[in-house]
Short mmCIF file of C-alpha atoms and ligand atoms in Angstrom, two decimals:
data_model
loop_
_atom_site.label_atom_id
_atom_site.label_comp_id
_atom_site.label_asym_id
_atom_site.label_seq_id
_atom_site.Cartn_x
_atom_site.Cartn_y
_atom_site.Cartn_z
CA MET K 1 0.30 -0.05 -0.06
CA TYR K 2 1.39 3.67 -0.98
CA HIS K 3 0.10 7.10 0.05
CA VAL K 4 -0.41 9.31 -3.15
CA MET K 5 -1.18 13.73 -2.15
CA GLY K 6 -2.69 15.75 -4.69
CA ILE K 7 -2.92 19.47 -4.58
CA GLU K 8 -4.98 21.46 -6.90
CA THR K 9 -4.24 25.31 -7.30
CA SER K 10 -5.13 26.26 -11.02
CA CYS K 11 -8.18 28.74 -9.46
CA ASP K 12 -10.10 29.75 -6.89
CA GLU K 13 -9.41 26.64 -4.63
CA THR K 14 -6.71 25.91 -2.97
CA SER K 15 -7.44 21.84 -2.08
CA VAL K 16 -5.23 19.02 -1.20
CA SER K 17 -6.20 15.68 -1.15
CA VAL K 18 -4.72 11.63 0.26
CA MET K 19 -5.20 9.45 -1.37
CA ASN K 20 -4.22 5.48 -0.53
CA SER K 21 -2.80 3.36 -3.69
CA ASN K 22 -6.79 1.62 -3.57
CA SER K 23 -8.03 5.25 -4.63
CA GLU K 24 -9.71 5.43 -1.77
CA VAL K 25 -9.86 8.99 -0.87
CA LEU K 26 -8.28 9.79 2.24
CA SER K 27 -8.59 13.44 2.88
CA ASN K 28 -10.35 16.11 -0.13
CA SER K 29 -9.11 18.89 2.35
CA THR K 30 -10.60 22.50 0.15
CA PHE K 31 -10.28 26.47 1.40
CA SER K 32 -12.36 27.82 -1.31
CA GLN K 33 -12.01 32.01 -2.40
CA ILE K 34 -15.92 32.21 -3.81
CA ASP K 35 -16.36 34.32 -0.92
CA ILE K 36 -13.19 36.90 -1.79
CA HIS K 37 -14.00 37.54 -6.25
CA LYS K 38 -17.57 37.53 -5.51
CA LYS K 39 -17.16 41.77 -4.42
CA TYR K 40 -15.84 41.65 -8.06
CA GLY K 41 -17.87 39.60 -10.12
CA GLY K 42 -15.42 37.46 -11.27
CA VAL K 43 -11.26 35.65 -10.57
CA VAL K 44 -9.00 38.19 -10.11
CA PRO K 45 -5.77 36.04 -10.77
CA GLU K 46 -3.83 38.01 -8.76
CA ILE K 47 -6.08 38.46 -5.59
CA ALA K 48 -6.28 33.72 -6.35
CA SER K 49 -3.00 33.38 -6.28
CA LYS K 50 -1.77 35.55 -3.45
CA ASN K 51 -4.33 33.68 -1.09
CA HIS K 52 -3.30 30.37 -2.42
CA LEU K 53 0.59 31.66 -0.61
CA LYS K 54 -1.58 32.27 1.88
CA LYS K 55 -3.83 28.73 2.71
CA ILE K 56 -1.43 26.49 0.73
CA LEU K 57 0.88 24.88 3.48
CA PRO K 58 -2.36 25.45 5.81
CA VAL K 59 -4.62 23.24 3.94
CA ILE K 60 -1.11 20.86 3.15
CA ASP K 61 -1.21 19.65 6.70
CA SER K 62 -4.62 20.32 6.96
CA SER K 63 -5.52 18.01 4.91
CA LEU K 64 -2.62 15.35 6.64
CA SER K 65 -3.91 15.66 10.01
CA GLU K 66 -7.55 15.40 8.25
CA ALA K 67 -6.01 10.98 6.88
CA LYS K 68 -4.11 10.79 9.82
CA LYS K 69 -1.06 11.09 8.70
CA ASN K 70 2.24 12.44 8.04
CA ILE K 71 4.52 14.55 4.98
CA GLU K 72 7.16 10.63 5.33
CA ASP K 73 4.32 8.50 4.46
CA ILE K 74 3.88 10.56 1.41
CA ASP K 75 5.32 8.40 -1.91
CA TYR K 76 4.19 10.90 -4.74
CA LEU K 77 3.22 14.59 -5.20
CA CYS K 78 0.49 15.03 -7.62
CA VAL K 79 -0.14 18.94 -9.03
CA THR K 80 -2.07 20.68 -11.61
CA ASN K 81 0.10 21.24 -13.97
CA GLY K 82 -2.13 23.32 -16.28
CA PRO K 83 -4.72 24.15 -17.59
CA GLY K 84 -4.62 27.56 -15.48
CA LEU K 85 -3.54 30.45 -15.03
CA ILE K 86 0.39 30.71 -14.33
CA ASN K 87 -0.11 32.40 -11.44
CA CYS K 88 -1.72 30.19 -9.11
CA LEU K 89 -0.94 26.96 -11.27
CA MET K 90 2.65 28.59 -9.67
CA ILE K 91 2.36 28.11 -6.32
CA GLY K 92 1.02 24.82 -6.22
CA VAL K 93 3.92 23.30 -8.78
CA ALA K 94 6.53 25.19 -6.23
CA THR K 95 4.62 23.67 -3.35
CA SER K 96 5.21 20.80 -4.06
CA LYS K 97 9.03 20.57 -6.21
CA SER K 98 9.58 21.63 -2.91
CA ILE K 99 8.79 19.31 -0.26
CA GLY K 100 9.43 17.07 -2.78
CA LEU K 101 13.38 18.26 -2.72
CA LEU K 102 13.21 18.21 0.46
CA GLN K 103 12.06 15.31 1.54
CA ASN K 104 12.54 13.31 -1.36
CA ILE K 105 9.04 13.02 -2.70
CA PRO K 106 8.48 11.61 -6.72
CA VAL K 107 6.35 15.02 -7.97
CA LEU K 108 4.21 14.02 -11.39
CA PRO K 109 1.98 17.26 -13.84
CA ILE K 110 -1.45 16.39 -13.61
CA ASN K 111 -3.29 18.04 -16.46
CA HIS K 112 -6.30 19.06 -15.12
CA LEU K 113 -8.49 18.30 -17.48
CA GLU K 114 -7.92 14.70 -17.38
CA GLY K 115 -8.40 14.87 -13.34
CA HIS K 116 -11.69 16.22 -14.05
CA ILE K 117 -12.25 12.74 -15.70
CA ALA K 118 -10.67 11.05 -13.18
CA SER K 119 -12.65 12.21 -9.89
CA CYS K 120 -15.30 9.75 -12.24
CA PHE K 121 -13.01 6.50 -11.20
CA ILE K 122 -12.96 7.31 -7.20
CA GLU K 123 -16.63 6.69 -6.49
CA ASN K 124 -18.16 4.26 -9.76
CA SER K 125 -16.08 1.31 -11.78
CA ILE K 126 -15.92 2.10 -15.88
CA SER K 127 -16.90 0.12 -18.13
CA PHE K 128 -15.52 1.15 -21.45
CA PRO K 129 -14.87 2.35 -24.27
CA SER K 130 -17.62 5.05 -22.44
CA ILE K 131 -17.74 9.02 -23.06
CA CYS K 132 -17.12 11.80 -20.86
CA LEU K 133 -17.99 15.28 -21.09
CA VAL K 134 -16.22 17.54 -19.11
CA ALA K 135 -17.94 20.70 -18.56
CA SER K 136 -16.55 23.95 -15.99
CA GLY K 137 -16.15 27.13 -15.80
CA GLY K 138 -13.80 27.09 -18.66
CA HIS K 139 -13.50 23.86 -20.76
CA THR K 140 -16.49 21.50 -22.28
CA ASN K 141 -14.85 18.93 -23.92
CA LEU K 142 -16.84 15.26 -25.45
CA TYR K 143 -14.16 11.82 -24.82
CA LEU K 144 -13.78 9.10 -26.11
CA LEU K 145 -12.33 6.71 -23.25
CA GLU K 146 -10.48 3.81 -24.66
CA ASN K 147 -9.27 2.18 -21.82
CA GLU K 148 -8.19 4.36 -18.21
CA ASN K 149 -4.72 5.97 -19.47
CA ASN K 150 -5.79 6.39 -22.78
CA PHE K 151 -7.90 10.01 -23.40
CA ASN K 152 -9.24 11.36 -26.68
CA LEU K 153 -10.85 14.68 -27.41
CA ILE K 154 -13.44 14.24 -29.42
CA SER K 155 -14.39 17.82 -29.25
CA SER K 156 -15.38 20.47 -27.89
CA THR K 157 -16.66 24.66 -27.70
CA ARG K 158 -16.65 26.99 -29.41
CA ASP K 159 -16.69 30.36 -27.96
CA ASP K 160 -18.60 29.90 -23.47
CA ALA K 161 -18.20 27.18 -21.53
CA ALA K 162 -21.08 26.35 -20.26
CA GLY K 163 -19.64 27.12 -16.50
CA GLU K 164 -19.43 30.94 -18.83
CA ALA K 165 -23.09 30.53 -19.97
CA PHE K 166 -23.88 29.73 -16.62
CA ASP K 167 -21.69 31.80 -15.02
CA LYS K 168 -22.70 35.50 -17.34
CA GLY K 169 -26.35 34.29 -17.11
CA ALA K 170 -27.04 34.61 -13.79
CA LYS K 171 -24.93 38.49 -14.06
CA ILE K 172 -27.63 39.67 -16.92
CA LEU K 173 -29.72 38.33 -14.12
CA GLU K 174 -27.85 40.37 -11.05
CA LEU K 175 -28.06 36.47 -9.40
CA GLY K 176 -24.37 37.40 -8.58
CA TYR K 177 -21.07 34.89 -8.87
CA PRO K 178 -20.43 31.83 -9.05
CA GLY K 179 -23.68 31.54 -10.88
CA GLY K 180 -24.68 28.21 -12.24
CA ILE K 181 -25.73 27.23 -8.53
CA GLU K 182 -27.94 30.47 -8.02
CA ILE K 183 -30.14 29.40 -11.68
CA ASP K 184 -29.94 25.45 -10.27
CA ARG K 185 -31.77 26.86 -7.29
CA LEU K 186 -34.01 29.62 -8.91
CA SER K 187 -35.01 26.58 -11.32
CA LYS K 188 -36.42 24.17 -9.18
CA ARG K 189 -39.32 26.81 -9.17
CA GLY K 190 -39.86 27.61 -12.50
CA SER K 191 -41.83 26.38 -15.95
CA ASN K 192 -38.88 25.69 -18.40
CA LYS K 193 -42.32 25.89 -20.65
CA PHE K 194 -42.44 30.53 -20.31
CA HIS K 195 -39.89 30.36 -23.15
CA SER K 196 -38.06 28.84 -25.09
CA PHE K 197 -34.10 29.70 -25.82
CA PRO K 198 -32.42 28.92 -28.90
CA ILE K 199 -29.80 25.81 -29.69
CA PRO K 200 -27.05 25.94 -32.15
CA ASN K 201 -27.37 23.84 -33.62
CA LEU K 202 -24.24 23.35 -35.19
CA GLU K 203 -23.03 22.09 -38.40
CA SER K 204 -20.35 19.45 -36.48
CA ASP K 205 -21.58 16.70 -35.02
CA PHE K 206 -20.32 17.10 -31.63
CA ASP K 207 -19.42 20.65 -31.21
CA PHE K 208 -21.46 22.83 -28.91
CA SER K 209 -21.89 26.97 -28.48
CA PHE K 210 -23.01 29.35 -26.24
CA SER K 211 -22.35 32.68 -26.19
CA GLY K 212 -25.90 33.25 -28.64
CA LEU K 213 -27.81 31.32 -25.64
CA LYS K 214 -25.84 33.80 -23.57
CA THR K 215 -27.06 36.59 -26.48
CA SER K 216 -30.77 36.01 -26.76
CA LEU K 217 -31.08 36.06 -22.67
CA ARG K 218 -29.56 39.83 -22.68
CA TYR K 219 -31.92 40.98 -25.90
CA TYR K 220 -34.87 39.31 -23.56
CA VAL K 221 -33.85 40.81 -20.72
CA GLU K 222 -33.46 44.43 -21.96
CA LYS K 223 -37.19 44.06 -24.22
CA ASN K 224 -38.57 42.89 -20.96
CA LYS K 225 -39.21 45.16 -18.72
CA ASN K 226 -40.83 43.39 -16.04
CA TRP K 227 -38.54 40.36 -15.96
CA LYS K 228 -37.47 40.51 -12.74
CA ASP K 229 -41.21 38.89 -11.98
CA ASN K 230 -40.44 35.63 -13.56
CA ILE K 231 -36.71 35.12 -12.31
CA ASN K 232 -37.72 32.05 -11.38
CA ASP K 233 -39.09 30.53 -14.96
CA ILE K 234 -36.78 32.04 -16.75
CA SER K 235 -34.08 31.07 -14.49
CA CYS K 236 -35.22 27.90 -15.15
CA CYS K 237 -35.90 27.68 -19.51
CA TYR K 238 -31.91 29.07 -19.79
CA GLN K 239 -30.83 25.83 -17.60
CA GLU K 240 -32.46 23.77 -19.97
CA ALA K 241 -31.43 24.61 -23.02
CA ILE K 242 -27.91 24.30 -21.84
CA VAL K 243 -29.18 21.35 -20.58
CA ASP K 244 -30.05 20.39 -23.83
CA SER K 245 -27.48 21.55 -25.65
CA LEU K 246 -25.30 18.90 -23.58
CA LEU K 247 -27.31 16.16 -23.88
CA SER K 248 -27.99 16.24 -27.62
CA LYS K 249 -24.14 15.68 -28.38
CA THR K 250 -23.08 14.16 -25.14
CA VAL K 251 -26.04 11.55 -26.69
CA LYS K 252 -24.84 12.20 -30.30
CA ALA K 253 -21.21 10.60 -28.78
CA ALA K 254 -22.94 7.73 -27.06
CA ASP K 255 -23.78 6.40 -29.42
CA LYS K 256 -21.31 7.04 -32.07
CA PHE K 257 -18.89 5.29 -30.18
CA LYS K 258 -21.11 2.41 -28.25
CA SER K 259 -20.49 4.30 -25.26
CA LYS K 260 -21.12 1.61 -22.36
CA ASN K 261 -20.92 4.60 -19.63
CA ILE K 262 -21.80 8.20 -19.94
CA LEU K 263 -19.66 10.21 -17.20
CA PHE K 264 -19.91 13.82 -15.84
CA ALA K 265 -17.26 16.11 -15.25
CA GLY K 266 -16.65 18.96 -14.18
CA GLY K 267 -18.50 22.11 -11.48
CA VAL K 268 -21.53 21.58 -14.09
CA ALA K 269 -21.92 18.11 -12.84
CA CYS K 270 -22.87 19.26 -10.00
CA ASN K 271 -26.34 20.31 -11.29
CA SER K 272 -29.02 18.76 -11.38
CA ARG K 273 -31.16 19.27 -13.89
CA LEU K 274 -28.46 17.98 -16.30
CA ARG K 275 -27.78 15.10 -13.23
CA ASP K 276 -31.90 14.08 -13.29
CA ARG K 277 -31.63 14.38 -17.98
CA ALA K 278 -28.99 12.29 -17.88
CA LYS K 279 -30.30 10.02 -15.94
CA GLU K 280 -33.26 9.27 -17.35
CA ILE K 281 -31.82 9.10 -20.68
CA PHE K 282 -28.39 7.08 -19.67
CA LYS K 283 -30.20 4.98 -16.20
CA ASN K 284 -27.30 3.77 -14.30
CA LYS K 285 -25.52 3.62 -17.65
CA ALA K 286 -24.57 8.19 -16.42
CA ILE K 287 -21.47 8.18 -13.87
CA PHE K 288 -22.02 11.69 -11.91
CA PRO K 289 -18.95 12.10 -8.60
CA SER K 290 -20.17 13.18 -5.99
CA ASN K 291 -20.52 17.46 -6.15
CA GLN K 292 -17.07 17.45 -4.12
CA PHE K 293 -15.61 15.75 -6.56
CA CYS K 294 -17.53 17.48 -9.38
CA THR K 295 -15.99 21.41 -8.78
CA ASP K 296 -11.87 21.78 -8.57
CA ASN K 297 -10.04 19.24 -5.62
CA GLY K 298 -7.56 17.33 -4.97
CA ALA K 299 -8.74 13.94 -5.01
CA MET K 300 -9.66 14.31 -8.71
CA ILE K 301 -5.25 15.65 -9.27
CA ALA K 302 -4.36 12.06 -6.86
CA MET K 303 -6.54 9.91 -8.39
CA ARG K 304 -4.97 10.90 -11.80
CA GLY K 305 -1.61 10.37 -10.57
CA LEU K 306 -2.72 6.69 -9.34
CA GLN K 307 -3.72 6.18 -13.19
CA LYS K 308 -0.85 7.34 -14.24
CA ILE K 309 1.95 5.89 -11.40
CA LYS K 310 -0.54 2.52 -12.00
CA ILE K 311 1.55 2.76 -15.45
CA LYS K 312 5.36 3.92 -14.86
CA LYS K 313 6.34 3.68 -10.19
CA THR K 314 9.95 5.29 -10.99
CA ASP K 315 12.18 7.34 -12.57
CA TYR K 316 9.49 11.35 -11.83
CA ASP K 317 12.01 13.93 -13.16
CA ASN K 318 11.36 17.38 -11.41
CA SER K 319 12.03 19.43 -13.22
CA PHE K 320 9.44 19.93 -14.82
CA PRO K 321 8.18 23.88 -16.19
CA VAL K 322 4.79 24.97 -15.46
CA PHE K 323 2.26 24.82 -18.28
CA SER K 324 -0.38 27.45 -18.51
CA SER K 325 -2.59 26.06 -21.54
CA THR K 326 -3.90 22.09 -22.40
CA LYS K 327 -2.15 20.31 -23.63
CA ILE K 328 -4.52 18.05 -25.18
CA THR K 329 -3.48 14.21 -25.30
CA SER K 330 -5.02 13.11 -28.83
CA ASN K 331 -7.65 14.09 -31.01
CA LEU K 332 -9.66 11.39 -32.76
CA ASN K 333 -10.60 11.64 -36.65
CA LEU K 334 -13.94 11.32 -36.67
CA ASP K 335 -14.38 10.76 -40.92
O1 LIG L 1 -15.08 22.51 -12.26
P1 LIG L 1 -15.13 24.65 -11.72
O2 LIG L 1 -14.64 23.94 -10.49
O3 LIG L 1 -14.38 24.84 -12.27
C1 LIG L 1 -13.21 25.22 -13.07
O4 LIG L 1 -12.28 23.80 -13.49
O5 LIG L 1 -13.71 26.15 -13.91
O6 LIG L 1 -16.55 24.46 -12.37
C2 LIG L 1 -16.86 26.15 -12.00
C3 LIG L 1 -17.98 26.34 -12.81
C4 LIG L 1 -18.55 27.12 -12.31
O7 LIG L 1 -18.37 28.30 -14.07
C5 LIG L 1 -19.99 27.42 -11.54
O8 LIG L 1 -20.91 28.41 -12.37
C6 LIG L 1 -20.21 25.97 -12.42
O9 LIG L 1 -18.97 24.82 -12.01
N1 LIG L 1 -21.63 25.10 -11.18
C7 LIG L 1 -23.05 24.86 -11.82
C8 LIG L 1 -23.05 24.48 -10.35
N2 LIG L 1 -22.55 24.37 -9.17
C9 LIG L 1 -21.42 25.28 -10.30
N3 LIG L 1 -23.19 25.24 -12.66
C10 LIG L 1 -24.18 24.72 -12.32
N4 LIG L 1 -24.62 24.24 -11.37
C11 LIG L 1 -24.70 23.75 -10.63
N5 LIG L 1 -25.36 23.74 -10.19
ZN1 LIG L 2 -11.91 22.43 -12.82
#
């Protein structure tokens, strides 16, 4: 039995998890900066990195003590290395490398999006091939998973991400930041028949687009001066359009690739309407991580690290550079 620590600092969550080699989460401690960034209406990168710097060591300490482990018990450090905010990633990577050097622990750089995919494996056993939708504040990607190592990118969004559509929609509706959870909450009291927001029908089979939807919400609000009287219904219809779009592409991909499981990851996978409708459509083939593993967290990074360590146990080089952009693992030929 060995132990890995997952460290996530790519955006506004400082999160650290200790996981054993049986994929059991011994701790998953998260300091969320949402309350700090709320007043700015979005994440301010410089403020985010300063808070990571303040919190990273206390969060590592609390994660170790919750897991009833010492740093000497950790065999591998796994740290998010892109995509993300560069000055935030640097805090996690520099801290991991320093601890690695002092304690002689190998450090593995982990792609944040692969981490989101891996979150689905923490509590579930997955059959292959399977399709995974990663829908977060920065990305909306579909992947074909051949096994627990090969994740092939099928499609992504041409403009806004699904989480961004929720957040920008919430801003127009004056619901504060981040908006996804608030739109989700109000929608439960609204009707999805009140108004029909457009879902783009892109030529490509699997690509997403959300910027037109946000614009149509803005026009709706400008035209209908009493929109606040119907905030629950408007939220519900706006959410319905996002969920429709996500699911229609996911269904197509699941059919095309004869998917045995359909996985949902990223912050938007917390959405209750997406969860309910996906379970109606895909029944027990639909896999959703519990909410704490959907939004950014250290456990998903530890899980992805574990999948890599199972293939390669030694010879890690701790001298890797920090990457802020997405490194796509591979692209499928869809013709
Ligand atoms: O994965 P995540 O924590 O961070 C990124 O990697 O971006 O995702 C954050 C996104 C935000 O846009 C937030 O509004 C959205 O996830 N989100 C939700 C819900 N909870 C979080 N969107 C819809 N419904 C929710 N319940
Ligand atoms: Zn994320």
